[in-house]
PDB file of C-alpha atoms in Angstrom:
ATOM      1  CA  MET A 274     195.209  70.412 -41.085  1.00 37.00           C
ATOM      2  CA  VAL A 275     196.383  69.081 -37.833  1.00 39.00           C
ATOM      3  CA  SER A 276     194.377  68.885 -34.799  1.00 39.00           C
ATOM      4  CA  PHE A 277     195.873  68.676 -30.835  1.00 44.00           C
ATOM      5  CA  LEU A 278     193.477  68.174 -28.203  1.00 53.00           C
ATOM      6  CA  SER A 279     196.225  68.930 -25.180  1.00 53.00           C
ATOM      7  CA  SER A 280     196.161  68.835 -21.156  1.00 56.00           C
ATOM      8  CA  CYS A 281     198.039  70.268 -18.604  1.00 59.00           C
ATOM      9  CA  ALA A 282     199.369  70.558 -14.993  1.00 53.00           C
ATOM     10  CA  VAL A 283     199.577  73.861 -13.471  1.00 50.00           C
ATOM     11  CA  SER A 284     200.554  74.304 -10.310  1.00 44.00           C
ATOM     12  CA  ARG A 285     198.675  76.864  -8.150  1.00 41.00           C
ATOM     13  CA  GLY A 286     201.273  79.259  -6.153  1.00 40.00           C
ATOM     14  CA  LEU A 287     204.079  78.147  -6.931  1.00 39.00           C
ATOM     15  CA  TYR A 288     204.792  81.190 -10.004  1.00 35.00           C
ATOM     16  CA  GLN A 289     204.477  83.209  -7.228  1.00 36.00           C
ATOM     17  CA  ALA A 290     206.574  80.772  -4.799  1.00 36.00           C
ATOM     18  CA  ARG A 291     209.793  80.844  -7.113  1.00 35.00           C
ATOM     19  CA  ARG A 292     211.440  83.738  -5.960  1.00 35.00           C
ATOM     20  CA  ILE A 293     213.705  85.044  -2.824  1.00 36.00           C
ATOM     21  CA  CYS A 294     211.434  87.725  -0.608  1.00 43.00           C
ATOM     22  CA  SER A 295     211.947  89.440   1.987  1.00 42.00           C
ATOM     23  CA  GLY A 296     210.912  88.206   5.597  1.00 48.00           C
ATOM     24  CA  ARG A 297     209.440  88.812   9.089  1.00 47.00           C
ATOM     25  CA  SER A 298     211.964  91.506  10.025  1.00 43.00           C
ATOM     26  CA  GLY A 299     214.063  91.930   6.564  1.00 41.00           C
ATOM     27  CA  VAL A 300     215.451  88.291   6.608  1.00 38.00           C
ATOM     28  CA  ARG A 301     215.222  87.074   3.741  1.00 40.00           C
ATOM     29  CA  ILE A 302     213.776  83.752   3.093  1.00 45.00           C
ATOM     30  CA  ARG A 303     213.670  81.013   0.303  1.00 45.00           C
ATOM     31  CA  CYS A 304     209.951  81.101  -0.952  1.00 50.00           C
ATOM     32  CA  SER A 305     210.450  77.939  -3.959  1.00 50.00           C
ATOM     33  CA  ALA A 306     208.884  74.628  -3.223  1.00 58.00           C
ATOM     34  CA  SER A 307     210.667  72.271  -1.016  1.00 54.00           C
ATOM     35  CA  PRO A 308     211.324  68.540  -2.883  1.00 56.00           C
ATOM     36  CA  SER A 309     208.736  66.038  -2.021  1.00 57.00           C
ATOM     37  CA  SER A 310     208.408  62.312  -2.504  1.00 65.00           C
ATOM     38  CA  HIS A 311     204.752  63.754  -3.091  1.00 71.00           C
ATOM     39  CA  SER A 312     203.736  65.363  -6.711  1.00 73.00           C
ATOM     40  CA  ASP A 313     200.530  66.415  -4.873  1.00 77.00           C
ATOM     41  CA  ILE A 314     201.690  67.817  -1.954  1.00 88.00           C
ATOM     42  CA  LYS A 315     203.807  71.255  -2.090  1.00 89.00           C
ATOM     43  CA  ARG A 316     205.713  72.393   0.271  1.00 91.00           C
ATOM     44  CA  PHE A 317     206.576  76.264   1.186  1.00 92.00           C
ATOM     45  CA  VAL A 318     209.326  77.876   3.282  1.00 89.00           C
ATOM     46  CA  GLU A 319     211.639  74.386   4.521  1.00 89.00           C
ATOM     47  CA  GLY A 320     212.990  75.113   7.694  1.00 89.00           C
ATOM     48  CA  PRO A 321     215.317  72.502  10.214  1.00 92.00           C
ATOM     49  CA  LYS A 322     212.371  70.268  11.815  1.00 92.00           C
ATOM     50  CA  PHE A 323     209.418  71.545   9.425  1.00 94.00           C
ATOM     51  CA  ASN A 324     208.335  73.351   6.802  1.00 93.00           C
ATOM     52  CA  GLN A 325     206.022  76.352   7.184  1.00 95.00           C
ATOM     53  CA  VAL A 326     203.724  76.349   4.472  1.00 95.00           C
ATOM     54  CA  ASN A 327     202.025  72.921   3.139  1.00 94.00           C
ATOM     55  CA  VAL A 328     199.489  73.225   0.418  1.00 93.00           C
ATOM     56  CA  HIS A 329     197.310  70.208  -1.127  1.00 90.00           C
ATOM     57  CA  ASN A 330     194.267  69.249  -2.424  1.00 85.00           C
ATOM     58  CA  GLY A 331     193.668  73.216  -2.885  1.00 87.00           C
ATOM     59  CA  MET A 332     194.054  73.849   1.053  1.00 92.00           C
ATOM     60  CA  VAL A 333     196.647  75.736   2.747  1.00 96.00           C
ATOM     61  CA  TYR A 334     198.773  74.637   6.228  1.00 97.00           C
ATOM     62  CA  LEU A 335     200.252  77.127   8.097  1.00 97.00           C
ATOM     63  CA  SER A 336     202.856  75.781  10.851  1.00 96.00           C
ATOM     64  CA  GLY A 337     201.998  78.550  14.326  1.00 96.00           C
ATOM     65  CA  GLN A 338     203.433  81.716  13.918  1.00 97.00           C
ATOM     66  CA  VAL A 339     205.210  83.283  16.823  1.00 97.00           C
ATOM     67  CA  ALA A 340     206.905  86.891  16.684  1.00 97.00           C
ATOM     68  CA  ALA A 341     210.106  87.343  15.228  1.00 96.00           C
ATOM     69  CA  ASP A 342     211.008  89.630  17.364  1.00 97.00           C
ATOM     70  CA  THR A 343     210.599  89.095  20.863  1.00 96.00           C
ATOM     71  CA  SER A 344     212.174  92.412  22.275  1.00 97.00           C
ATOM     72  CA  ASP A 345     208.037  93.744  22.153  1.00 96.00           C
ATOM     73  CA  ALA A 346     206.847  92.029  25.244  1.00 96.00           C
ATOM     74  CA  THR A 347     202.913  92.905  24.499  1.00 97.00           C
ATOM     75  CA  VAL A 348     200.825  90.910  22.966  1.00 98.00           C
ATOM     76  CA  LEU A 349     199.514  93.050  20.661  1.00 98.00           C
ATOM     77  CA  GLY A 350     202.892  93.745  19.180  1.00 98.00           C
ATOM     78  CA  GLN A 351     203.270  89.796  19.000  1.00 98.00           C
ATOM     79  CA  SER A 352     199.747  89.529  17.311  1.00 98.00           C
ATOM     80  CA  LYS A 353     200.516  91.971  14.683  1.00 98.00           C
ATOM     81  CA  GLN A 354     203.665  90.913  13.914  1.00 97.00           C
ATOM     82  CA  ILE A 355     202.067  86.936  13.523  1.00 98.00           C
ATOM     83  CA  PHE A 356     199.590  88.382  11.391  1.00 98.00           C
ATOM     84  CA  ASP A 357     201.997  90.121   8.968  1.00 97.00           C
ATOM     85  CA  ALA A 358     204.155  86.809   8.818  1.00 97.00           C
ATOM     86  CA  ILE A 359     200.858  85.136   8.253  1.00 97.00           C
ATOM     87  CA  ASP A 360     199.379  87.146   5.397  1.00 97.00           C
ATOM     88  CA  GLU A 361     203.539  86.638   3.690  1.00 96.00           C
ATOM     89  CA  LEU A 362     203.371  82.600   4.070  1.00 96.00           C
ATOM     90  CA  LEU A 363     199.543  82.972   2.477  1.00 96.00           C
ATOM     91  CA  ALA A 364     200.806  85.168  -0.655  1.00 95.00           C
ATOM     92  CA  ILE A 365     203.924  82.461  -1.483  1.00 94.00           C
ATOM     93  CA  ALA A 366     200.987  79.439  -1.699  1.00 93.00           C
ATOM     94  CA  GLY A 367     198.978  82.092  -3.623  1.00 92.00           C
ATOM     95  CA  THR A 368     196.354  82.571  -1.169  1.00 94.00           C
ATOM     96  CA  ASP A 369     195.134  85.248   1.347  1.00 96.00           C
ATOM     97  CA  LYS A 370     193.339  86.106   4.530  1.00 97.00           C
ATOM     98  CA  SER A 371     189.980  86.169   3.203  1.00 97.00           C
ATOM     99  CA  ARG A 372     190.108  82.664   1.970  1.00 96.00           C
ATOM    100  CA  VAL A 373     191.090  81.809   5.872  1.00 97.00           C
ATOM    101  CA  LEU A 374     189.005  78.752   6.905  1.00 97.00           C
ATOM    102  CA  SER A 375     189.970  78.173  10.605  1.00 97.00           C
ATOM    103  CA  VAL A 376     192.506  79.714  13.118  1.00 97.00           C
ATOM    104  CA  SER A 377     193.990  78.704  16.186  1.00 97.00           C
ATOM    105  CA  ALA A 378     195.561  80.928  18.592  1.00 98.00           C
ATOM    106  CA  TRP A 379     197.367  80.329  21.922  1.00 98.00           C
ATOM    107  CA  LEU A 380     198.180  82.345  24.579  1.00 98.00           C
ATOM    108  CA  THR A 381     200.101  82.142  27.545  1.00 98.00           C
ATOM    109  CA  ASP A 382     197.434  84.815  29.678  1.00 98.00           C
ATOM    110  CA  MET A 383     193.962  85.176  29.148  1.00 97.00           C
ATOM    111  CA  GLY A 384     194.523  88.157  30.730  1.00 97.00           C
ATOM    112  CA  GLU A 385     195.816  89.610  27.827  1.00 97.00           C
ATOM    113  CA  PHE A 386     192.458  88.547  25.653  1.00 97.00           C
ATOM    114  CA  ALA A 387     191.314  92.043  24.948  1.00 98.00           C
ATOM    115  CA  ASP A 388     194.824  93.195  23.216  1.00 98.00           C
ATOM    116  CA  PHE A 389     195.099  89.751  20.800  1.00 98.00           C
ATOM    117  CA  ASN A 390     191.653  90.374  20.132  1.00 98.00           C
ATOM    118  CA  SER A 391     192.257  94.272  19.055  1.00 98.00           C
ATOM    119  CA  ALA A 392     194.808  93.291  16.710  1.00 98.00           C
ATOM    120  CA  TRP A 393     192.568  90.022  15.128  1.00 98.00           C
ATOM    121  CA  ASP A 394     190.385  93.183  14.385  1.00 98.00           C
ATOM    122  CA  ASP A 395     193.161  95.391  12.965  1.00 98.00           C
ATOM    123  CA  TRP A 396     193.553  92.263  10.710  1.00 98.00           C
ATOM    124  CA  VAL A 397     190.562  90.184   9.959  1.00 97.00           C
ATOM    125  CA  ASP A 398     188.568  90.294   7.091  1.00 97.00           C
ATOM    126  CA  MET A 399     185.059  91.186   8.998  1.00 96.00           C
ATOM    127  CA  GLU A 400     183.164  89.993   5.703  1.00 97.00           C
ATOM    128  CA  ASN A 401     185.010  86.338   5.321  1.00 97.00           C
ATOM    129  CA  LYS A 402     185.800  85.649   9.087  1.00 97.00           C
ATOM    130  CA  PRO A 403     187.001  82.537   9.534  1.00 97.00           C
ATOM    131  CA  THR A 404     186.466  79.957  13.089  1.00 98.00           C
ATOM    132  CA  ARG A 405     188.597  80.259  15.741  1.00 98.00           C
ATOM    133  CA  ALA A 406     189.310  78.720  18.996  1.00 97.00           C
ATOM    134  CA  CYS A 407     191.624  80.700  21.722  1.00 97.00           C
ATOM    135  CA  VAL A 408     192.968  78.972  24.594  1.00 97.00           C
ATOM    136  CA  GLU A 409     195.940  79.718  27.271  1.00 97.00           C
ATOM    137  CA  SER A 410     198.125  77.195  27.024  1.00 97.00           C
ATOM    138  CA  LYS A 411     202.573  77.277  27.709  1.00 97.00           C
ATOM    139  CA  LEU A 412     204.816  78.346  24.160  1.00 97.00           C
ATOM    140  CA  ALA A 413     208.144  76.808  23.498  1.00 96.00           C
ATOM    141  CA  LYS A 414     210.367  79.981  24.908  1.00 96.00           C
ATOM    142  CA  PRO A 415     209.266  82.151  27.704  1.00 97.00           C
ATOM    143  CA  GLU A 416     208.973  85.403  26.184  1.00 98.00           C
ATOM    144  CA  TYR A 417     206.138  83.751  23.030  1.00 98.00           C
ATOM    145  CA  LEU A 418     203.637  85.668  24.597  1.00 98.00           C
ATOM    146  CA  VAL A 419     201.309  84.059  20.631  1.00 98.00           C
ATOM    147  CA  GLU A 420     201.391  81.957  18.718  1.00 98.00           C
ATOM    148  CA  VAL A 421     198.722  81.571  15.436  1.00 98.00           C
ATOM    149  CA  ALA A 422     198.470  78.767  13.244  1.00 97.00           C
ATOM    150  CA  VAL A 423     195.860  78.710   9.960  1.00 97.00           C
ATOM    151  CA  THR A 424     193.956  76.589   7.330  1.00 97.00           C
ATOM    152  CA  ALA A 425     193.464  78.415   4.455  1.00 97.00           C
ATOM    153  CA  ALA A 426     191.699  77.823   0.481  1.00 94.00           C
ATOM    154  CA  LEU A 427     193.336  78.525  -2.505  1.00 91.00           C
ATOM    155  CA  PRO A 428     191.784  80.421  -5.048  1.00 88.00           C
ATOM    156  CA  SER A 429     189.471  78.280  -7.582  1.00 84.00           C
ATOM    157  CA  MET A 430     191.279  77.755 -10.654  1.00 78.00           C
ATOM    158  CA  ALA A 431     188.220  76.736 -12.195  1.00 84.00           C
ATOM    159  CA  GLY A 432     187.673  78.832 -15.114  1.00 91.00           C
ATOM    160  CA  ILE A 433     187.310  79.350 -19.518  1.00 94.00           C
ATOM    161  CA  ILE A 434     190.616  80.456 -21.100  1.00 95.00           C
ATOM    162  CA  SER A 435     190.380  83.052 -24.354  1.00 95.00           C
ATOM    163  CA  THR A 436     193.080  84.639 -25.917  1.00 96.00           C
ATOM    164  CA  ASP A 437     192.849  86.427 -29.132  1.00 96.00           C
ATOM    165  CA  LYS A 438     196.917  85.692 -29.855  1.00 96.00           C
ATOM    166  CA  ALA A 439     195.249  82.361 -31.163  1.00 96.00           C
ATOM    167  CA  ALA A 440     192.498  81.684 -33.586  1.00 96.00           C
ATOM    168  CA  ALA A 441     189.206  81.479 -32.138  1.00 95.00           C
ATOM    169  CA  ALA A 442     186.994  78.312 -31.874  1.00 93.00           C
ATOM    170  CA  VAL A 443     184.930  77.855 -34.567  1.00 90.00           C
ATOM    171  CA  GLY A 444     182.577  76.495 -33.060  1.00 91.00           C
ATOM    172  CA  PRO A 445     180.200  76.265 -30.448  1.00 93.00           C
ATOM    173  CA  TYR A 446     182.978  75.691 -27.349  1.00 95.00           C
ATOM    174  CA  ASN A 447     185.981  77.177 -25.947  1.00 96.00           C
ATOM    175  CA  GLN A 448     189.679  78.132 -26.771  1.00 96.00           C
ATOM    176  CA  ALA A 449     190.372  75.376 -23.280  1.00 95.00           C
ATOM    177  CA  ILE A 450     188.951  75.389 -19.907  1.00 94.00           C
ATOM    178  CA  ARG A 451     190.733  74.807 -16.375  1.00 89.00           C
ATOM    179  CA  LEU A 452     190.207  72.618 -14.032  1.00 87.00           C
ATOM    180  CA  ALA A 453     189.722  73.647 -10.030  1.00 78.00           C
ATOM    181  CA  ASP A 454     193.048  71.470  -9.640  1.00 76.00           C
ATOM    182  CA  GLY A 455     194.779  73.485 -12.029  1.00 81.00           C
ATOM    183  CA  MET A 456     194.600  70.403 -15.073  1.00 89.00           C
ATOM    184  CA  VAL A 457     193.914  72.739 -18.084  1.00 94.00           C
ATOM    185  CA  PHE A 458     192.789  71.285 -21.912  1.00 95.00           C
ATOM    186  CA  VAL A 459     192.706  72.474 -24.833  1.00 95.00           C
ATOM    187  CA  SER A 460     190.437  72.417 -27.902  1.00 95.00           C
ATOM    188  CA  GLY A 461     192.011  70.891 -31.336  1.00 94.00           C
ATOM    189  CA  CYS A 462     194.032  73.689 -32.465  1.00 94.00           C
ATOM    190  CA  ILE A 463     194.784  73.677 -36.757  1.00 94.00           C
ATOM    191  CA  GLY A 464     196.594  76.064 -38.887  1.00 95.00           C
ATOM    192  CA  LEU A 465     194.105  79.734 -38.900  1.00 96.00           C
ATOM    193  CA  LYS A 466     195.431  82.895 -38.327  1.00 96.00           C
ATOM    194  CA  PRO A 467     194.393  84.346 -35.236  1.00 96.00           C
ATOM    195  CA  GLY A 468     191.842  87.154 -36.486  1.00 93.00           C
ATOM    196  CA  SER A 469     191.313  86.486 -39.479  1.00 94.00           C
ATOM    197  CA  GLY A 470     190.207  82.715 -39.025  1.00 94.00           C
ATOM    198  CA  GLU A 471     191.395  82.460 -42.530  1.00 95.00           C
ATOM    199  CA  MET A 472     193.907  79.096 -43.091  1.00 95.00           C
ATOM    200  CA  VAL A 473     197.222  79.103 -43.796  1.00 95.00           C
ATOM    201  CA  GLY A 474     199.023  77.991 -46.533  1.00 91.00           C
ATOM    202  CA  ASP A 475     198.494  74.685 -48.519  1.00 91.00           C
ATOM    203  CA  THR A 476     201.287  72.895 -46.352  1.00 96.00           C
ATOM    204  CA  ILE A 477     201.762  70.363 -43.223  1.00 95.00           C
ATOM    205  CA  GLU A 478     204.339  71.904 -42.060  1.00 96.00           C
ATOM    206  CA  VAL A 479     203.181  75.392 -42.608  1.00 96.00           C
ATOM    207  CA  GLN A 480     199.719  74.383 -40.878  1.00 96.00           C
ATOM    208  CA  THR A 481     201.280  72.186 -38.296  1.00 96.00           C
ATOM    209  CA  ALA A 482     203.448  75.526 -37.445  1.00 96.00           C
ATOM    210  CA  GLN A 483     200.422  77.421 -36.918  1.00 97.00           C
ATOM    211  CA  ALA A 484     198.746  75.106 -34.826  1.00 96.00           C
ATOM    212  CA  LEU A 485     201.697  74.567 -32.182  1.00 96.00           C
ATOM    213  CA  SER A 486     201.297  78.847 -31.995  1.00 96.00           C
ATOM    214  CA  ASN A 487     197.757  78.499 -31.463  1.00 96.00           C
ATOM    215  CA  MET A 488     198.158  75.832 -28.996  1.00 95.00           C
ATOM    216  CA  ARG A 489     201.761  77.168 -27.418  1.00 96.00           C
ATOM    217  CA  GLU A 490     199.325  81.249 -26.827  1.00 96.00           C
ATOM    218  CA  ILE A 491     196.191  79.263 -25.406  1.00 96.00           C
ATOM    219  CA  LEU A 492     198.421  77.354 -22.646  1.00 95.00           C
ATOM    220  CA  ALA A 493     199.997  81.129 -21.938  1.00 94.00           C
ATOM    221  CA  ALA A 494     196.470  82.161 -21.485  1.00 94.00           C
ATOM    222  CA  ALA A 495     196.300  79.501 -18.775  1.00 91.00           C
ATOM    223  CA  GLY A 496     199.517  80.569 -17.495  1.00 88.00           C
ATOM    224  CA  ALA A 497     200.900  77.235 -18.436  1.00 90.00           C
ATOM    225  CA  ALA A 498     203.674  76.071 -21.086  1.00 91.00           C
ATOM    226  CA  PRO A 499     204.554  73.054 -23.746  1.00 92.00           C
ATOM    227  CA  SER A 500     206.591  71.757 -21.529  1.00 91.00           C
ATOM    228  CA  ASP A 501     203.672  71.864 -19.262  1.00 90.00           C
ATOM    229  CA  VAL A 502     201.788  69.603 -21.440  1.00 92.00           C
ATOM    230  CA  VAL A 503     200.846  66.104 -20.214  1.00 91.00           C
ATOM    231  CA  LYS A 504     198.853  64.142 -23.030  1.00 89.00           C
ATOM    232  CA  THR A 505     198.107  65.338 -26.865  1.00 87.00           C
ATOM    233  CA  MET A 506     195.617  63.429 -29.090  1.00 82.00           C
TER     234      MET A 506
END
């Protein structure tokens, strides 16, 4: 019998971001992670001066968002555009507005505060309201009437991994567990058939092939692959 204990790291949000998606006003933006000198930081929607999204340690940071179509010269209209853009960027990072923690908003005229609040009420998750600050300020261009920046949390990835495509655990333990940081730990795999739990063959080659197949299926259930494995025992 051959036994394996393996661990691997899964990058949250990356599976959602490796694509080309439609951005605001129909503009297509590349949503793949930008190259980074820090492997623990993921950066998305790269611009010439800054990124729109950075992710680190379970937190999502968005740059300030302004309206893409400033022909709508109302705070209500521009705010709705901004909140739509924020939803897109949060999805790229792998989260959503229900996990927004903090919002900062800047209005060029606090006399338009009621219109901003109207757009806010239509957008915010009332069961998961964030903290918020809203102040009056000049913005980068006179046509911008409002700017909004948010900080959000990623969903926890922690949990038990189980699949019937691999042999079940033969004792009081789980096939695998995944930690909140995305690290996956797989229990030792041996040459048991999925379903029946019977040992396959009587040679090391046959049993090894089945053990590796079990491990591969467990990794797949965790959203990972053998190429993600960083340690075996």
